[in-house]
Coordinates of C-alpha atoms and ligand atoms in Angstrom, one line a residue:
M9 CA 81.4 85.3 87.1
T10 CA 82.8 83.3 90.0
A11 CA 81.5 85.9 92.5
N12 CA 78.0 84.5 92.0
F13 CA 78.9 81.1 93.3
D14 CA 79.2 79.5 96.7
Q15 CA 81.9 77.2 95.4
V16 CA 84.1 77.0 92.4
L17 CA 85.9 73.8 91.6
A18 CA 87.9 72.2 88.9
A19 CA 88.1 68.5 87.8
D20 CA 89.5 66.6 84.8
A21 CA 86.0 65.6 83.7
I22 CA 82.4 66.1 84.9
V23 CA 79.8 63.4 84.2
V24 CA 76.2 64.4 84.5
G25 CA 74.2 61.4 85.3
S26 CA 74.8 58.2 87.3
G27 CA 73.0 55.5 85.1
I28 CA 74.8 52.8 83.2
A29 CA 76.2 55.3 80.7
G30 CA 77.5 57.9 83.2
L31 CA 79.0 55.4 85.6
T32 CA 80.7 53.4 82.8
A33 CA 82.3 56.5 81.5
A34 CA 83.3 57.7 85.0
I35 CA 84.8 54.3 85.9
E36 CA 86.8 54.2 82.6
L37 CA 87.9 57.8 83.1
A38 CA 89.0 57.2 86.7
P39 CA 92.7 57.6 86.3
L40 CA 91.6 61.2 85.7
R41 CA 89.7 63.1 88.5
V42 CA 86.0 62.8 87.8
I43 CA 82.9 64.4 89.4
V44 CA 79.6 62.6 88.8
L45 CA 76.4 64.5 89.5
S46 CA 72.9 63.1 89.8
K47 CA 69.7 64.9 90.5
G48 CA 68.6 62.7 93.3
E49 CA 70.4 59.8 95.0
V50 CA 73.0 58.0 92.8
A51 CA 71.6 55.8 90.1
D52 CA 68.2 57.5 90.3
G53 CA 67.4 57.3 86.5
S54 CA 66.0 54.5 84.4
T55 CA 68.9 52.2 84.7
P56 CA 67.8 50.4 88.0
Y57 CA 64.3 50.0 86.6
A58 CA 65.5 48.0 83.6
Q59 CA 63.9 44.6 83.6
G60 CA 64.3 42.4 80.5
G61 CA 68.1 42.7 80.2
I62 CA 71.0 43.6 78.1
A63 CA 71.4 42.2 74.5
A64 CA 74.7 40.9 73.3
A65 CA 75.8 38.2 70.9
V66 CA 77.3 35.8 73.5
G67 CA 75.3 32.7 72.6
G68 CA 77.1 29.8 70.8
D69 CA 75.0 30.1 67.7
D70 CA 74.8 33.9 67.7
S71 CA 77.0 36.5 66.1
P72 CA 77.5 40.3 66.2
A73 CA 76.5 40.4 62.5
W74 CA 73.1 38.7 63.3
H75 CA 72.6 41.1 66.2
A76 CA 73.4 44.0 63.9
S77 CA 70.9 42.7 61.3
D78 CA 68.1 42.5 63.9
T79 CA 69.0 46.0 65.1
L80 CA 68.8 47.4 61.6
E81 CA 65.6 45.6 60.8
V82 CA 63.6 47.5 63.4
G83 CA 65.5 50.8 63.0
G84 CA 63.5 51.9 60.0
G85 CA 66.5 52.8 57.8
L86 CA 67.8 55.7 60.0
N87 CA 70.5 53.8 61.8
D88 CA 74.1 54.5 61.3
E89 CA 75.4 51.1 60.2
T90 CA 78.9 51.7 61.5
A91 CA 77.5 52.6 64.9
V92 CA 75.4 49.5 64.9
E93 CA 78.5 47.4 64.0
V94 CA 80.4 49.0 66.9
L95 CA 77.5 48.4 69.3
T96 CA 77.0 44.7 68.4
G97 CA 80.7 44.0 67.8
E98 CA 81.9 45.5 71.1
G99 CA 78.9 44.3 73.1
P100 CA 80.3 41.0 74.2
A101 CA 83.5 42.7 75.6
R102 CA 81.4 45.2 77.5
V103 CA 79.3 42.4 79.0
T104 CA 82.6 40.8 80.1
D105 CA 83.5 44.1 81.7
L106 CA 80.2 44.2 83.6
I107 CA 80.8 40.7 84.9
A108 CA 84.3 41.6 86.0
R109 CA 82.8 44.6 87.8
G110 CA 80.6 42.3 89.8
V111 CA 77.3 42.0 87.8
A112 CA 75.8 38.6 88.5
F113 CA 73.9 37.6 85.4
D114 CA 71.6 34.6 85.6
R115 CA 73.2 31.4 84.6
N116 CA 72.1 27.9 83.6
E117 CA 72.9 24.9 85.8
D118 CA 76.0 24.2 83.7
G119 CA 77.3 27.7 84.5
S120 CA 76.6 29.1 81.0
L121 CA 74.8 32.5 80.7
M122 CA 71.0 32.2 80.7
L123 CA 69.7 34.0 77.6
G124 CA 66.2 35.3 77.1
R125 CA 64.3 36.4 74.0
E126 CA 62.5 39.7 73.2
A127 CA 60.6 41.1 70.3
G128 CA 62.7 41.8 67.2
H129 CA 65.5 39.4 68.2
D130 CA 65.7 36.3 66.0
T131 CA 67.4 34.3 68.7
R132 CA 67.9 34.2 72.5
R133 CA 70.5 36.9 73.3
I134 CA 69.2 38.8 76.3
L135 CA 71.3 38.5 79.5
H136 CA 69.4 39.1 82.6
A137 CA 69.9 39.2 86.4
D138 CA 67.7 38.1 89.3
G139 CA 65.1 37.2 86.6
D140 CA 63.8 40.6 85.7
A141 CA 65.9 42.9 87.9
T142 CA 68.8 43.4 85.5
G143 CA 69.1 47.2 85.8
A144 CA 69.1 47.1 89.6
E145 CA 71.9 44.6 89.6
I146 CA 73.9 46.6 87.1
A147 CA 73.4 49.8 89.0
R148 CA 74.4 48.1 92.3
A149 CA 77.6 46.8 90.8
L150 CA 78.7 50.0 89.0
V151 CA 77.8 52.2 92.0
A152 CA 80.0 50.0 94.2
V153 CA 83.0 50.2 91.8
A154 CA 82.6 54.0 91.4
R155 CA 82.3 54.5 95.1
A156 CA 85.5 52.5 95.7
S157 CA 87.5 54.7 93.3
E158 CA 89.4 57.5 95.0
N159 CA 89.3 59.5 91.7
I160 CA 85.6 59.6 91.4
Q161 CA 83.5 62.0 93.5
I162 CA 79.8 61.2 93.4
V163 CA 77.6 64.1 94.3
D164 CA 73.9 63.5 95.0
H165 CA 71.1 66.0 94.8
A166 CA 73.1 68.1 92.3
F167 CA 71.1 69.7 89.5
A168 CA 73.3 70.5 86.5
A169 CA 71.8 73.8 85.2
D170 CA 73.8 75.1 82.2
L171 CA 77.0 74.4 80.3
V172 CA 79.6 77.1 80.4
V173 CA 80.9 77.8 76.9
D174 CA 84.0 79.9 76.2
A175 CA 85.1 80.7 72.7
G176 CA 82.9 77.9 71.3
R177 CA 84.2 75.3 73.7
V178 CA 82.5 73.7 76.7
V179 CA 84.7 74.4 79.7
G180 CA 82.4 73.4 82.6
L181 CA 78.9 73.8 84.0
T182 CA 76.9 75.5 86.6
A183 CA 75.0 73.4 89.1
R184 CA 72.9 73.7 92.2
I185 CA 73.5 71.3 95.1
G186 CA 70.5 70.7 97.2
L187 CA 68.2 73.7 97.2
N188 CA 70.7 76.4 97.9
I189 CA 74.4 75.8 97.0
Q190 CA 75.4 77.3 93.7
V191 CA 78.5 75.9 92.2
L192 CA 80.7 76.5 89.1
L193 CA 82.6 73.4 87.9
N194 CA 85.4 73.9 85.5
A195 CA 86.6 70.9 83.4
P196 CA 88.0 70.4 79.9
A197 CA 85.6 67.5 79.4
V198 CA 81.9 67.4 80.2
V199 CA 79.9 64.2 79.6
L200 CA 76.2 64.4 79.5
A201 CA 74.5 61.1 80.6
T202 CA 71.2 62.5 81.6
G203 CA 68.9 59.8 80.2
G204 CA 65.7 60.2 78.2
V205 CA 62.6 62.3 78.1
G206 CA 59.9 59.9 79.5
R207 CA 58.6 62.4 82.1
L208 CA 57.4 64.7 79.4
Y209 CA 54.5 62.2 79.0
A210 CA 51.5 61.7 81.3
N211 CA 52.0 57.9 81.0
T212 CA 55.5 56.7 81.3
T213 CA 57.7 54.0 82.7
N214 CA 60.5 56.5 83.5
P215 CA 61.2 57.8 87.0
P216 CA 61.0 61.5 88.0
P217 CA 64.6 62.6 87.2
V218 CA 64.2 61.7 83.5
T219 CA 63.1 65.1 82.2
G220 CA 65.4 65.7 79.2
D221 CA 67.6 68.2 81.0
G222 CA 70.7 67.2 79.0
L223 CA 68.9 67.9 75.7
A224 CA 67.8 71.3 76.9
M225 CA 71.3 72.2 78.2
A226 CA 73.0 71.0 75.0
A227 CA 70.5 72.8 72.7
R228 CA 70.9 76.1 74.7
A229 CA 74.7 75.8 74.3
G230 CA 74.3 75.3 70.5
A231 CA 75.1 71.5 70.3
R232 CA 73.5 69.6 67.4
L233 CA 70.5 67.3 68.2
R234 CA 69.1 64.6 65.9
D235 CA 66.1 62.3 65.5
I236 CA 64.3 63.8 68.5
E237 CA 60.8 63.1 67.1
F238 CA 61.4 59.4 67.7
V239 CA 60.0 58.4 71.1
Q240 CA 59.4 54.8 71.8
F241 CA 56.2 53.7 73.6
H242 CA 56.4 50.4 75.4
P243 CA 53.3 48.3 74.6
T244 CA 52.8 46.9 78.1
A245 CA 53.0 48.9 81.2
L246 CA 50.8 47.8 84.1
A247 CA 47.6 49.8 84.0
S248 CA 47.1 50.2 87.7
G249 CA 47.3 54.0 88.2
R250 CA 50.9 54.3 89.3
D251 CA 53.3 57.0 88.1
P252 CA 55.7 55.9 86.9
M253 CA 53.8 53.0 85.5
S254 CA 55.3 49.6 86.3
L255 CA 56.7 47.8 83.3
L256 CA 55.5 44.4 82.2
T257 CA 58.7 43.3 80.6
E258 CA 58.7 42.3 77.0
A259 CA 60.5 39.1 78.1
L260 CA 57.0 37.9 79.2
R261 CA 55.9 38.0 75.6
G262 CA 59.2 36.4 74.7
E263 CA 58.2 33.5 77.0
G264 CA 54.9 33.2 75.3
A265 CA 52.5 35.6 77.2
V266 CA 49.7 36.8 74.9
L267 CA 47.7 40.0 74.6
L268 CA 43.9 39.8 74.9
D269 CA 41.2 42.4 74.6
D270 CA 38.3 42.5 77.1
Q271 CA 36.5 39.9 74.9
G272 CA 39.4 37.5 75.5
R273 CA 40.4 37.8 71.8
R274 CA 44.1 37.5 70.9
F275 CA 44.0 40.6 68.6
M276 CA 47.7 40.7 67.7
V277 CA 47.4 37.7 65.4
D278 CA 45.3 39.8 63.1
V279 CA 47.8 42.7 63.2
H280 CA 51.2 41.2 62.4
E281 CA 52.7 37.9 61.4
D282 CA 54.9 37.9 64.6
A283 CA 51.8 38.7 66.7
E284 CA 52.9 39.7 70.3
L285 CA 56.6 39.7 69.1
A286 CA 56.0 42.2 66.4
P287 CA 58.1 45.4 66.6
R288 CA 57.4 47.4 69.7
D289 CA 55.8 50.3 67.9
V290 CA 53.4 48.0 66.1
V291 CA 52.3 46.3 69.3
A292 CA 52.1 49.6 71.2
R293 CA 49.8 51.2 68.5
A294 CA 47.6 48.1 68.4
N295 CA 47.1 48.3 72.2
W296 CA 46.5 52.0 71.9
R297 CA 43.7 51.5 69.3
V298 CA 42.0 48.9 71.5
I299 CA 42.0 51.3 74.4
Q300 CA 40.9 54.3 72.2
D301 CA 38.0 52.3 71.0
G302 CA 36.8 52.0 74.6
G303 CA 38.3 48.5 75.2
K304 CA 40.9 47.1 77.6
V305 CA 44.1 45.3 77.0
F306 CA 45.4 42.4 79.1
L307 CA 48.7 40.5 79.1
D308 CA 48.0 36.9 79.9
A309 CA 51.0 34.9 81.2
T310 CA 48.9 32.4 83.2
T311 CA 49.8 29.6 80.8
A312 CA 53.2 30.7 79.5
V313 CA 54.7 31.5 82.9
G314 CA 52.1 30.5 85.5
A315 CA 53.6 29.1 88.7
A316 CA 57.1 30.0 87.6
F317 CA 56.3 33.8 87.9
P318 CA 57.8 34.5 91.3
T319 CA 61.1 33.0 90.3
R320 CA 61.4 33.9 86.7
F321 CA 59.9 37.4 86.9
P322 CA 60.1 38.4 90.6
T323 CA 60.1 42.2 90.0
V324 CA 56.9 42.1 87.9
F325 CA 55.4 39.6 90.2
G326 CA 56.0 41.8 93.3
L327 CA 54.7 44.9 91.4
C328 CA 51.5 43.1 90.4
M329 CA 50.9 41.6 93.8
E330 CA 51.3 45.1 95.4
D331 CA 48.5 46.2 93.2
G332 CA 46.3 43.2 94.0
I333 CA 46.8 41.3 90.7
D334 CA 48.1 37.7 90.9
P335 CA 49.7 37.2 87.4
R336 CA 50.0 33.4 88.0
K337 CA 46.2 33.2 87.9
E338 CA 44.9 36.2 86.1
P339 CA 45.8 38.4 83.1
M340 CA 47.5 41.7 83.9
P341 CA 45.8 45.0 82.7
A342 CA 48.2 46.6 80.3
A343 CA 48.5 49.9 78.4
P344 CA 51.3 51.7 76.4
A345 CA 53.6 54.2 78.0
A346 CA 56.4 56.5 76.9
H347 CA 59.5 54.5 77.5
Y348 CA 62.6 55.5 75.6
H349 CA 64.0 58.3 73.4
M350 CA 65.8 57.2 70.2
G351 CA 66.9 60.8 69.3
G352 CA 69.2 63.0 71.3
I353 CA 72.5 64.9 71.2
A354 CA 74.3 63.9 68.0
T355 CA 77.6 62.3 68.6
D356 CA 80.3 60.5 66.7
L357 CA 81.5 57.0 67.6
G358 CA 83.6 58.4 70.5
G359 CA 80.6 60.1 72.0
R360 CA 81.8 63.6 70.9
S361 CA 79.1 66.1 70.4
S362 CA 79.3 68.9 67.8
L363 CA 80.7 71.2 70.5
P364 CA 84.3 70.8 71.5
G365 CA 84.6 69.8 75.2
L366 CA 81.2 68.1 75.3
W367 CA 80.5 64.4 75.1
A368 CA 77.1 62.6 75.4
V369 CA 76.4 59.0 76.2
G370 CA 73.5 56.7 76.9
E371 CA 69.9 57.6 76.2
T372 CA 70.5 61.3 75.9
A373 CA 72.9 60.7 73.0
R374 CA 72.0 60.0 69.4
T375 CA 74.8 57.7 68.4
G376 CA 72.9 56.3 65.4
V377 CA 72.5 52.8 66.8
H378 CA 68.7 52.9 67.1
G379 CA 67.5 54.8 64.1
A380 CA 63.7 55.4 64.2
N381 CA 63.1 52.5 66.6
R382 CA 65.2 50.7 69.3
L383 CA 65.5 47.0 69.5
A384 CA 64.7 45.8 73.0
S385 CA 67.6 45.6 75.4
N386 CA 69.9 47.5 73.2
S387 CA 69.8 50.5 75.4
L388 CA 71.8 49.2 78.4
L389 CA 74.2 47.9 75.8
E390 CA 74.6 51.3 74.2
G391 CA 75.3 52.9 77.6
A392 CA 78.0 50.4 78.3
V393 CA 79.6 50.5 74.8
F394 CA 79.5 54.2 74.3
G395 CA 80.2 55.2 77.9
H396 CA 83.4 53.2 77.5
R397 CA 84.2 54.7 74.1
A398 CA 83.7 58.3 75.3
A399 CA 86.1 57.7 78.2
L400 CA 88.7 56.4 75.8
D401 CA 88.2 59.3 73.5
I402 CA 88.6 61.8 76.3
E403 CA 91.7 60.1 77.5
A404 CA 93.1 60.0 74.0
A405 CA 92.5 63.7 73.6
G406 CA 94.8 64.2 76.5
M407 CA 92.2 65.9 78.6
G408 CA 92.9 66.7 82.2
N409 CA 93.6 69.7 84.3
G410 CA 96.0 67.7 86.3
V411 CA 94.3 69.1 89.4
G412 CA 93.0 67.2 92.4
I413 CA 89.4 67.9 93.3
A414 CA 88.5 69.3 96.6
A415 CA 85.3 67.8 98.0
L416 CA 82.1 69.4 96.8
R417 CA 79.9 70.7 99.6
A418 CA 77.2 68.2 100.5
A419 CA 73.6 69.4 100.1
E420 CA 72.4 71.4 103.1
A421 CA 68.8 70.9 102.1
P422 CA 68.8 67.6 100.1
G423 CA 65.9 66.7 98.0
L424 CA 65.1 66.2 94.3
E425 CA 65.1 69.4 92.3
P426 CA 61.6 70.5 93.0
D427 CA 59.0 70.5 90.3
P428 CA 58.5 74.3 90.4
Q429 CA 55.1 74.5 89.0
P430 CA 53.3 71.1 89.2
D431 CA 50.1 72.2 87.6
V432 CA 51.9 73.5 84.5
I433 CA 54.0 70.3 84.3
S434 CA 51.0 68.1 84.6
E435 CA 49.2 70.0 81.8
L436 CA 52.3 69.7 79.6
R437 CA 52.5 65.9 80.2
D438 CA 48.8 65.4 79.4
L439 CA 49.3 67.5 76.2
M440 CA 52.3 65.6 75.1
W441 CA 50.6 62.3 75.7
A442 CA 47.4 63.3 73.7
R443 CA 49.0 65.1 70.8
V444 CA 52.7 64.3 70.5
G445 CA 52.4 60.7 71.6
L446 CA 51.8 57.4 69.7
I447 CA 49.5 58.8 67.1
R448 CA 50.3 62.3 65.7
H449 CA 48.8 64.5 63.0
H450 CA 49.3 68.1 61.6
T451 CA 46.4 69.7 63.4
G452 CA 47.2 68.1 66.8
L453 CA 50.9 69.0 66.5
M454 CA 50.2 72.6 65.5
S455 CA 47.8 73.1 68.4
A456 CA 50.3 71.3 70.8
L457 CA 53.0 73.8 69.8
E458 CA 50.6 76.7 70.6
E459 CA 49.8 75.2 73.9
I460 CA 53.4 74.5 74.7
D461 CA 54.2 78.2 74.1
R462 CA 51.3 79.2 76.3
L463 CA 52.6 76.9 79.1
G464 CA 56.1 78.2 78.6
E465 CA 54.9 81.7 79.4
K466 CA 53.7 80.4 82.7
I467 CA 57.1 79.0 83.7
E468 CA 59.1 81.3 85.9
P469 CA 62.2 82.7 84.3
G470 CA 65.5 81.0 84.8
V471 CA 66.9 77.5 84.4
S472 CA 64.6 74.9 86.0
V473 CA 63.3 71.4 85.4
G474 CA 60.1 73.0 84.1
A475 CA 61.8 75.3 81.7
N476 CA 63.8 72.3 80.4
M477 CA 60.7 70.2 79.9
V478 CA 58.9 72.9 78.0
A479 CA 62.0 73.5 75.8
V480 CA 62.4 69.8 75.0
A481 CA 58.6 69.4 74.4
R482 CA 58.7 72.2 71.9
M483 CA 61.7 70.6 70.0
I484 CA 60.0 67.2 69.9
A485 CA 56.7 68.5 68.7
S486 CA 58.4 70.7 66.1
A487 CA 60.5 67.8 64.7
A488 CA 57.4 65.6 64.6
L489 CA 55.6 68.3 62.7
L490 CA 58.4 68.5 60.2
R491 CA 58.6 64.8 59.5
T492 CA 55.7 64.3 57.1
E493 CA 55.8 60.5 57.1
S494 CA 55.5 57.6 59.5
R495 CA 58.5 55.5 60.5
G496 CA 59.4 53.6 63.6
G497 CA 58.2 55.3 66.8
H498 CA 56.9 58.3 64.8
Y499 CA 53.4 57.7 63.4
R500 CA 51.3 60.3 61.6
T501 CA 47.7 59.5 60.6
D502 CA 47.9 62.2 57.9
F503 CA 51.1 60.7 56.5
P504 CA 50.9 56.9 57.3
E505 CA 53.5 55.8 54.8
T506 CA 57.3 55.8 55.0
T507 CA 58.8 57.8 52.2
R508 CA 62.3 57.6 50.7
W509 CA 62.6 61.4 50.8
W510 CA 62.6 61.2 54.6
D511 CA 65.6 58.9 54.7
R512 CA 67.2 61.9 56.3
P513 CA 67.3 63.4 59.8
V514 CA 65.6 66.3 61.3
V515 CA 68.4 68.2 63.0
V516 CA 68.3 70.9 65.7
N517 CA 71.1 73.5 65.7
S518 CA 72.2 72.2 62.2
Ligands
FAD7 P1 69.6 56.9 83.3 O1 69.9 55.6 83.9 O2 68.2 57.3 83.0 O3 70.3 58.0 84.3 C1 70.1 59.4 84.0 C2 70.9 60.1 85.1 O4 71.0 61.5 84.8 C3 70.2 60.1 86.5 O5 71.3 59.8 87.4 C4 69.7 61.5 86.7 O6 69.7 62.0 88.0 C5 70.7 62.3 85.9 N1 70.3 63.6 85.5 C6 69.3 64.0 84.7 N2 69.2 65.3 84.6 C7 70.2 65.8 85.4 C8 70.6 67.1 85.8 N3 70.0 68.2 85.3 N4 71.5 67.3 86.7 C9 72.1 66.2 87.3 N5 71.8 64.9 87.0 C10 70.8 64.7 86.0 N6 66.9 49.0 78.4 C11 67.4 47.9 78.1 O7 68.4 47.8 77.4 N7 67.0 46.7 78.7 C12 65.9 46.7 79.5 O8 65.5 45.7 80.1 C13 65.3 47.9 79.8 N8 64.2 48.0 80.7 C14 63.7 49.2 81.0 C15 62.7 49.2 82.0 C16 62.2 50.4 82.4 C17 61.1 50.5 83.4 C18 62.7 51.6 81.9 C19 62.2 53.0 82.4 C20 63.7 51.6 80.9 C21 64.2 50.4 80.5 N9 65.2 50.3 79.6 C22 65.8 49.1 79.3 C23 65.9 51.5 79.0 C24 67.2 51.8 79.8 O9 67.0 51.4 81.2 C25 67.6 53.2 79.8 O10 67.6 53.6 78.4 C26 69.0 53.3 80.3 O11 69.1 52.8 81.6 C27 69.4 54.8 80.3 O12 70.7 54.9 81.0 P2 71.4 56.2 81.1 O13 72.7 56.0 81.8 O14 71.5 56.9 79.8 O15 70.4 57.2 81.9
SIN8 C1 61.5 45.3 78.8 O1 62.0 44.6 79.6 O2 60.5 45.1 78.1 C2 62.2 46.5 78.4 C3 63.3 46.2 77.5 C4 63.8 47.4 76.9 O3 63.2 48.5 77.0 O4 64.8 47.3 76.2

């Protein structure tokens, strides 16, 4: 096998992905020798885009139990309650770790942490940084810590292709560095931290590397996946024609911004008692319906935020101004967009997948904390809590080759793994948006599956981003077809009710 590779290396652990989850795991693992791969430049996934913040029960009147109860409330009955207790119970300690690693969360004049509010949270518990640039600040700090560690080798422009499985155990992976260097990496522990699936959809807040590669790799190797029909659509992305769409953080609605239709009507008050702060799926579907009926949706923060916009929400302010919209003075055009994947590689509380030697953390994992719908700002927290736990689990299992790592060759032709067939991918993204998106039904899902197969036949053989996207699209559409009910992020017009029978998961590779 090794003859086919330009380089063969061994490490104690390989982490695929350099977002909050992958970097947290790598930093905790660092007494061991760790290689971290990312498709583009380091921290090129969703993490640096995160705006609203990270939820944790650090406020004086808050408690992990209250945070857990809010998390369960939106999760539609599919959460794993123990995982939720772990998430909310260990959250404050992981926030303390982030602060120790240099993350400068915003503070009040008295030095206490400034806490924001988002939909589904019954109290203010969202820590943020630079107003609405929380993810960028977390990524900056974690990249600096990882770069400073002599035990962590960060490799950019490295496309992880396939897991290597020997006698039922994951023992490493194959990867391509740049466009031309084929490598075989051997390690007793592989951690997938590849993020979500947003790029499968025509309208998304997720950046280009987020194509579901980890799910495709894990499924090919035989690992168990769960809950993958549950995709979260954010209600308010800026409808200005960008890809990815810029996010209009939910914290704006937390501060009192309201949704208006093109008649200036505040339609959410007729939809849900919590109006704009109703669960994310409810608000997203309401916005979708207004748009499907030929109308437009606007997020109006002129009164709630107004002149404070540049200081409280500098990221959103800058993005709007670049597109010629002054949110201090005018409502922002808004539309739903694919944002987050609740399902993923099934893991236990230590991040272990069903395959020995393989761990999964962050958005690509299904730990059970989100159920059918994720509470806002619980994702960064999940990456920090379960990245940490997976590292402890790997260390406790006595993993480690005891070998030093020779430096991996740098990319000779750097660049993001190219989209091999942009027309096919674009068709796939349109199809997923139209038929496997916010509103689903039997006929649409059946025809989507036929189309996905047709597109799959056009993809050139071999492992590629395109092949991964088609494989993940097929799995999501199939799971959505199987779940004949509506719950959380999964809504079927032909089965609009939630049913007790479906208090059970759809499992891939069961
Ligand atoms: P990511 O940060 O997405 O990183 C994935 C990594 O995997 C990347 O480095 C990528 O290059 C790498 N990768 C993927 N495939 C391969 C491959 N084949 N080979 C090598 N590397 C690969 N959550 C919150 O909690 N609070 C928020 O305020 C918030 N705001 C958000 C705003 C936006 C605009 C978006 C898009 C998301 C937001 N989220 C928020 C969600 C949250 O940011 C993500 O769920 C979280 O950052 C995911 O972290 P991660 O470490 O799992 O993956
Ligand atoms: C946002 O800021 O609205 C995104 C928060 C999240 O996705 O958790």
